[in-house]
């Protein structure tokens, strides 16, 4: 019934057990079970349960049982298919959401047992919701376990009307035979549903219940493409896999089904057809969502120097898909579970996770062996099981991941020695394949001994032929390896200083240990300290022969980025890495960020991140990257979801809090964002970054005393770090600029330059010189401007040297002829280092230079528009849009200039830089004045003069604002 919840004033659904079954205990039990089952599932694809209860009917004193559900306004899928006749894209969208809802139920151990079109509602927004868990029961998560209790059977569970429970046309073979069922039974029913959605017919229709059951048990379905030739072959494969008679031949978990449907939907959405299967159609940067959300504080002349680094930093700071990818068992597939500490010595606790890592590294040298890590196994468990899991739960999880063999054990202390007891069991039969005990002082030597025996048992020929020890790929010091593992955990949780400390301790113990050198380079690079990270990448490269093959491949790509600046080569190597190591979450995530930096192809970005998330749903690296990329492409619901999940899984790291605060800021929810930054200060008092952001919020609120307070607190925390102290002086300069104290601002800029020189970071030194040069340019001090610009050139990295020539032409177009050869040389150098996907932006930069050098305003407008469209979406970042708006206004195109400046001045992207904001307001006044909107012009000029009316240096914008305001108000 449709009912009203009088307490909350909302419409609800009311499900009541009919009177003839009031006294039927089995019916009442099933009715109650339905509510409890469905209430456990929290998923947008499953109808929500609000309440369950009973009431006494006054006329009969009999008890009425009821369930209160959400009210879903819409129609059954049966009616929807008949009335709307959805196309392939819509069918794939619906089927993915239905499968995702099933996955949520299956993860909780609930099998629906009555999946059919009549039990799916399509709501007013066009989204499906699964209803009616009346036949649902818990199932044993050990798939195919013959010892588990049976569920619905024809013989045991007839209703009183003599009908089979469930709908015969959608039954799985095992359900029809009365055998135990698990999640794979629902997948068979889902296959029937999907078959009907794309063909309009049922695959097993015999006219009567008996003949239909016979077809389900004995007959093969007709291929759906014989009934609908437009069905992609991949969709036919998915349906066929769902409809296999033997449950072991179907998808072994609903999450795999969701991934396949999602991948196919994205291919279809992007125009990929069977004829070009496997080719991903990228969206052009011009058509992609604007990149300004992440680059809004980055001037275009420095874009290339930071583009990749910014993408990678943002990634450290799940779609409905939960859990890990689960595969069918392979002959040589080994899951490595934990080793229990039986020593009683807490100092040896690290071996519980360390031993599996060492085994993984050692056994990874055998390419024919598919390895499943302990973390992947644990990610298949729910949060409670993850903390308190049994061996059997881990075995079942490993089975679901396709493990054929499972390695586990314990370790003991015998005097100064360690004994490791290891056993390998067959995942299907449970038989012990190998049981070994090894004793010694060095865990690495013990692992080598055990891996040799494991390799012999599994007949891994290439491993047996190798005489390399695990110490050849790691360290001769167990303590150094322990410190390295701890450092990696800190690194991917954004705890840079802690990570650096652990890695430095590791190399102090073993100076030939290559892995911590590579990670030290990354720890600095992730903080935008590329100069400090380069020596560590170089040292890791020097020792690369002692790296495991996987890490050696990663290092190859990372050194191209952070050591050599060869972005094109790095992009190709990351693609090759993902193909070689498809189960590597780090590789897939970094590759996704590369794609975002160079192509803006959202299809490819999120395909990689979805897969990485399926590999490890709790990874800080993956969750943080997903949140940041979702925000960049304006999917803020997902961005918020994954940043909050990052906090949930990694509450001791500031990364999730920073991610959430940044996304709230992008949404213009500044008060909430500021609250998050204050929470970071409370939880992580030594972290300086929140003060930097609160300084920014204070500037937005024009609370300059508050801004100075937060800037000073930031300065106190970074007093010993020249790299960041440079930022402190920049903040102080900006506060002075807001108050018209330009001379004091210049003094702080000089102090910032001194800190940049003290840091030794070439990019920061070049930026500080260039910034001072442009500062003097604003004040029409040409000699000083030229001096500082000239000083900057020798410090620029190859990717950014073109900025020098750009600055000189902005200073004086007549400089174009003298620096053209230099500019062309630097542009050619940059082009050689970038993927061809981004060459369109390089072309646009050349056109901007030529137009500026020619002082041709018409060409300047066209070139600026092309550069913005090529690189940064329809409107670009604040600086570029402001430049274009200025050109429009100077040439009398007031309406176009005003439109761009309205975008620039919106609260969520409004610059906190005094010069950028106030000159934008000045030009906005010019645009309004040109359009006859004098009241708006007066407001704009008045705001400029509110802050700069008594400035100690009167720049053009101030003089003009005074004159125009006087004319308009006289």
Coordinates of C-alpha atoms in Angstrom, one line a residue, residues 686-921:
X686 CA 52.6 20.1 13.2
X687 CA 51.1 20.2 9.7
X688 CA 51.6 23.6 8.2
X689 CA 49.3 23.3 5.2
X690 CA 46.0 24.1 7.0
X691 CA 47.3 27.5 8.0
X692 CA 48.1 28.3 4.4
X693 CA 44.5 27.5 3.4
X694 CA 43.0 29.4 6.3
X695 CA 45.2 32.4 5.3
X696 CA 43.6 32.1 1.8
X697 CA 40.1 32.0 3.3
X698 CA 40.9 35.1 5.4
X699 CA 42.0 36.9 2.3
X700 CA 38.6 36.0 0.6
X701 CA 36.8 37.4 3.6
X702 CA 39.1 40.5 3.5
X703 CA 40.1 39.9 7.1
X704 CA 43.7 40.9 6.7
X705 CA 44.7 40.7 10.4
X706 CA 43.4 37.1 10.4
X707 CA 45.3 36.4 7.2
X708 CA 48.5 37.8 8.8
X709 CA 47.9 35.6 11.8
X710 CA 47.6 32.4 9.8
X711 CA 50.5 33.3 7.6
X712 CA 52.7 33.9 10.6
X713 CA 51.6 30.5 12.1
X714 CA 52.6 28.9 8.8
X715 CA 55.9 30.7 8.9
X716 CA 56.6 29.5 12.5
X717 CA 56.1 25.9 11.4
X718 CA 58.3 26.1 8.3
X719 CA 61.0 28.4 9.8
X720 CA 63.7 25.8 9.1
X721 CA 62.5 24.8 5.6
X722 CA 63.7 27.4 3.0
X723 CA 61.5 25.8 0.4
X724 CA 58.3 26.5 2.2
X725 CA 59.5 29.7 4.0
X726 CA 59.6 31.2 0.5
X727 CA 55.9 30.8 0.4
X728 CA 55.5 32.5 3.8
X729 CA 57.1 35.7 2.4
X730 CA 54.9 35.5 -0.7
X731 CA 51.8 35.4 1.5
X732 CA 53.1 38.4 3.5
X733 CA 53.8 40.3 0.2
X734 CA 50.2 39.6 -0.9
X735 CA 48.7 41.0 2.3
X736 CA 50.7 44.2 1.9
X737 CA 49.6 44.4 -1.7
X738 CA 45.9 44.2 -0.7
X739 CA 46.4 47.2 1.5
X740 CA 48.3 49.2 -1.1
X741 CA 51.7 48.8 0.6
X742 CA 53.5 47.9 -2.6
X743 CA 56.9 48.9 -1.4
X744 CA 56.6 46.5 1.6
X745 CA 55.3 43.9 -0.9
X746 CA 58.5 44.2 -2.9
X747 CA 60.6 43.8 0.3
X748 CA 58.8 40.6 1.1
X749 CA 59.2 39.4 -2.5
X750 CA 63.0 39.9 -2.1
X751 CA 62.9 37.8 1.1
X752 CA 61.0 35.1 -0.8
X753 CA 63.7 35.1 -3.5
X754 CA 66.4 34.7 -0.8
X755 CA 64.7 31.6 0.5
X756 CA 64.3 30.2 -3.0
X757 CA 68.1 30.6 -3.5
X758 CA 68.7 29.0 -0.1
X759 CA 66.6 26.0 -1.0
X760 CA 68.6 25.4 -4.2
X761 CA 65.5 24.4 -6.1
X762 CA 66.0 25.6 -9.7
X763 CA 62.3 25.8 -10.5
X764 CA 61.5 27.9 -7.4
X765 CA 64.5 30.2 -8.0
X766 CA 63.4 30.8 -11.7
X767 CA 59.9 31.4 -10.5
X768 CA 60.9 33.9 -7.8
X769 CA 63.1 35.9 -10.3
X770 CA 60.4 35.9 -12.9
X771 CA 57.7 36.9 -10.3
X772 CA 59.8 39.9 -9.2
X773 CA 60.4 40.9 -12.8
X774 CA 56.7 40.9 -13.6
X775 CA 56.1 42.8 -10.3
X776 CA 58.3 45.7 -11.5
X777 CA 56.6 45.5 -14.9
X778 CA 53.3 46.3 -13.3
X779 CA 54.9 49.4 -11.8
X780 CA 56.4 50.4 -15.2
X781 CA 59.9 50.0 -13.8
X782 CA 61.2 48.5 -17.1
X783 CA 65.0 48.2 -16.2
X784 CA 64.3 46.4 -12.9
X785 CA 61.8 44.1 -14.7
X786 CA 64.3 43.2 -17.4
X787 CA 67.0 42.6 -14.8
X788 CA 65.0 40.0 -12.8
X789 CA 63.6 38.3 -16.0
X790 CA 67.2 37.9 -17.3
X791 CA 68.3 36.4 -14.0
X792 CA 65.5 33.8 -14.2
X793 CA 66.6 32.2 -17.5
X794 CA 69.6 30.3 -16.2
X795 CA 67.5 28.6 -13.5
X796 CA 64.6 27.4 -15.7
X797 CA 64.3 23.6 -16.3
X798 CA 64.2 22.7 -20.0
X799 CA 60.4 22.2 -20.0
X800 CA 59.8 25.8 -18.8
X801 CA 62.5 27.9 -20.4
X802 CA 60.0 29.3 -23.0
X803 CA 58.5 31.4 -20.0
X804 CA 61.5 33.7 -20.2
X805 CA 60.8 34.8 -23.8
X806 CA 57.1 35.0 -23.1
X807 CA 57.9 37.4 -20.2
X808 CA 60.2 39.6 -22.3
X809 CA 57.5 40.0 -25.0
X810 CA 54.9 40.9 -22.4
X811 CA 57.4 43.5 -21.1
X812 CA 57.9 45.0 -24.6
X813 CA 56.6 43.5 -27.9
X814 CA 59.8 44.9 -29.6
X815 CA 61.8 42.2 -27.7
X816 CA 60.1 39.6 -29.9
X817 CA 62.7 39.8 -32.7
X818 CA 65.7 39.5 -30.4
X819 CA 64.4 36.4 -28.5
X820 CA 62.5 34.6 -31.3
X821 CA 65.4 32.2 -32.0
X822 CA 65.7 31.4 -28.3
X823 CA 61.9 30.9 -27.9
X824 CA 61.8 28.6 -30.9
X825 CA 64.7 26.5 -29.5
X826 CA 63.0 26.2 -26.1
X827 CA 59.6 25.4 -27.6
X828 CA 61.2 22.6 -29.7
X829 CA 62.9 21.2 -26.6
X830 CA 59.6 21.2 -24.8
X831 CA 57.8 19.6 -27.7
X832 CA 60.3 16.8 -27.8
X833 CA 59.6 15.9 -24.2
X834 CA 55.8 15.9 -24.4
X835 CA 53.3 13.3 -25.7
X836 CA 51.8 14.3 -29.1
X837 CA 48.4 14.4 -27.4
X838 CA 49.4 17.8 -26.0
X839 CA 51.2 19.4 -28.9
X840 CA 48.1 21.4 -29.8
X841 CA 48.8 23.5 -26.7
X842 CA 52.4 24.0 -27.8
X843 CA 51.1 25.2 -31.2
X844 CA 48.8 27.7 -29.4
X845 CA 51.7 29.0 -27.2
X846 CA 53.7 29.7 -30.4
X847 CA 50.7 31.7 -31.8
X848 CA 50.3 33.7 -28.6
X849 CA 54.0 34.6 -28.7
X850 CA 53.9 35.6 -32.4
X851 CA 50.7 37.7 -31.8
X852 CA 52.2 39.4 -28.7
X853 CA 55.4 40.1 -30.6
X854 CA 53.5 41.7 -33.5
X855 CA 51.3 43.7 -31.0
X856 CA 48.4 42.6 -33.1
X857 CA 45.3 42.6 -30.8
X858 CA 43.1 40.6 -33.2
X859 CA 45.7 37.9 -33.5
X860 CA 46.3 38.0 -29.7
X861 CA 42.6 37.4 -29.0
X862 CA 42.4 34.4 -31.5
X863 CA 45.6 32.9 -30.1
X864 CA 44.5 33.3 -26.5
X865 CA 41.2 31.6 -27.3
X866 CA 42.9 28.8 -29.1
X867 CA 45.3 28.2 -26.2
X868 CA 42.5 28.1 -23.7
X869 CA 40.4 25.8 -25.8
X870 CA 43.4 23.5 -26.6
X871 CA 44.6 23.1 -23.0
X872 CA 42.2 24.0 -20.4
X873 CA 38.6 23.6 -21.6
X874 CA 36.1 26.2 -22.7
X875 CA 37.2 28.9 -20.2
X876 CA 40.5 27.9 -18.9
X877 CA 42.1 29.1 -15.7
X878 CA 41.7 32.5 -14.0
X879 CA 44.8 34.1 -15.4
X880 CA 44.2 33.1 -19.0
X881 CA 40.5 34.1 -18.9
X882 CA 41.4 37.4 -17.4
X883 CA 44.0 38.1 -20.1
X884 CA 41.5 37.3 -22.8
X885 CA 38.8 39.4 -21.1
X886 CA 41.2 42.4 -21.0
X887 CA 41.9 42.1 -24.7
X888 CA 38.1 42.0 -25.4
X889 CA 37.5 45.1 -23.3
X890 CA 40.5 47.1 -24.8
X891 CA 39.0 46.4 -28.2
X892 CA 35.4 47.4 -27.3
X893 CA 34.0 43.9 -27.0
X894 CA 32.5 44.7 -23.6
X895 CA 29.9 42.0 -23.5
X896 CA 32.4 39.2 -24.1
X897 CA 34.9 40.7 -21.7
X898 CA 32.2 41.0 -19.0
X899 CA 31.0 37.4 -19.5
X900 CA 34.5 36.1 -19.0
X901 CA 35.2 38.3 -15.9
X902 CA 31.9 37.2 -14.3
X903 CA 33.3 33.7 -14.5
X904 CA 36.7 34.8 -13.2
X905 CA 35.1 36.6 -10.2
X906 CA 32.8 33.8 -9.1
X907 CA 33.4 33.0 -5.4
X908 CA 34.7 29.4 -5.9
X909 CA 37.5 30.5 -8.3
X910 CA 38.0 34.0 -7.2
X911 CA 41.8 34.8 -7.0
X912 CA 43.2 35.6 -3.6
X913 CA 46.0 37.6 -5.3
X914 CA 45.5 41.3 -4.8
X915 CA 46.7 42.3 -8.2
X916 CA 44.7 39.6 -10.1
X917 CA 41.5 40.2 -8.3
X918 CA 41.5 44.0 -8.1
X919 CA 42.6 44.6 -11.7
X920 CA 39.9 42.1 -12.8
X921 CA 37.4 44.3 -10.9

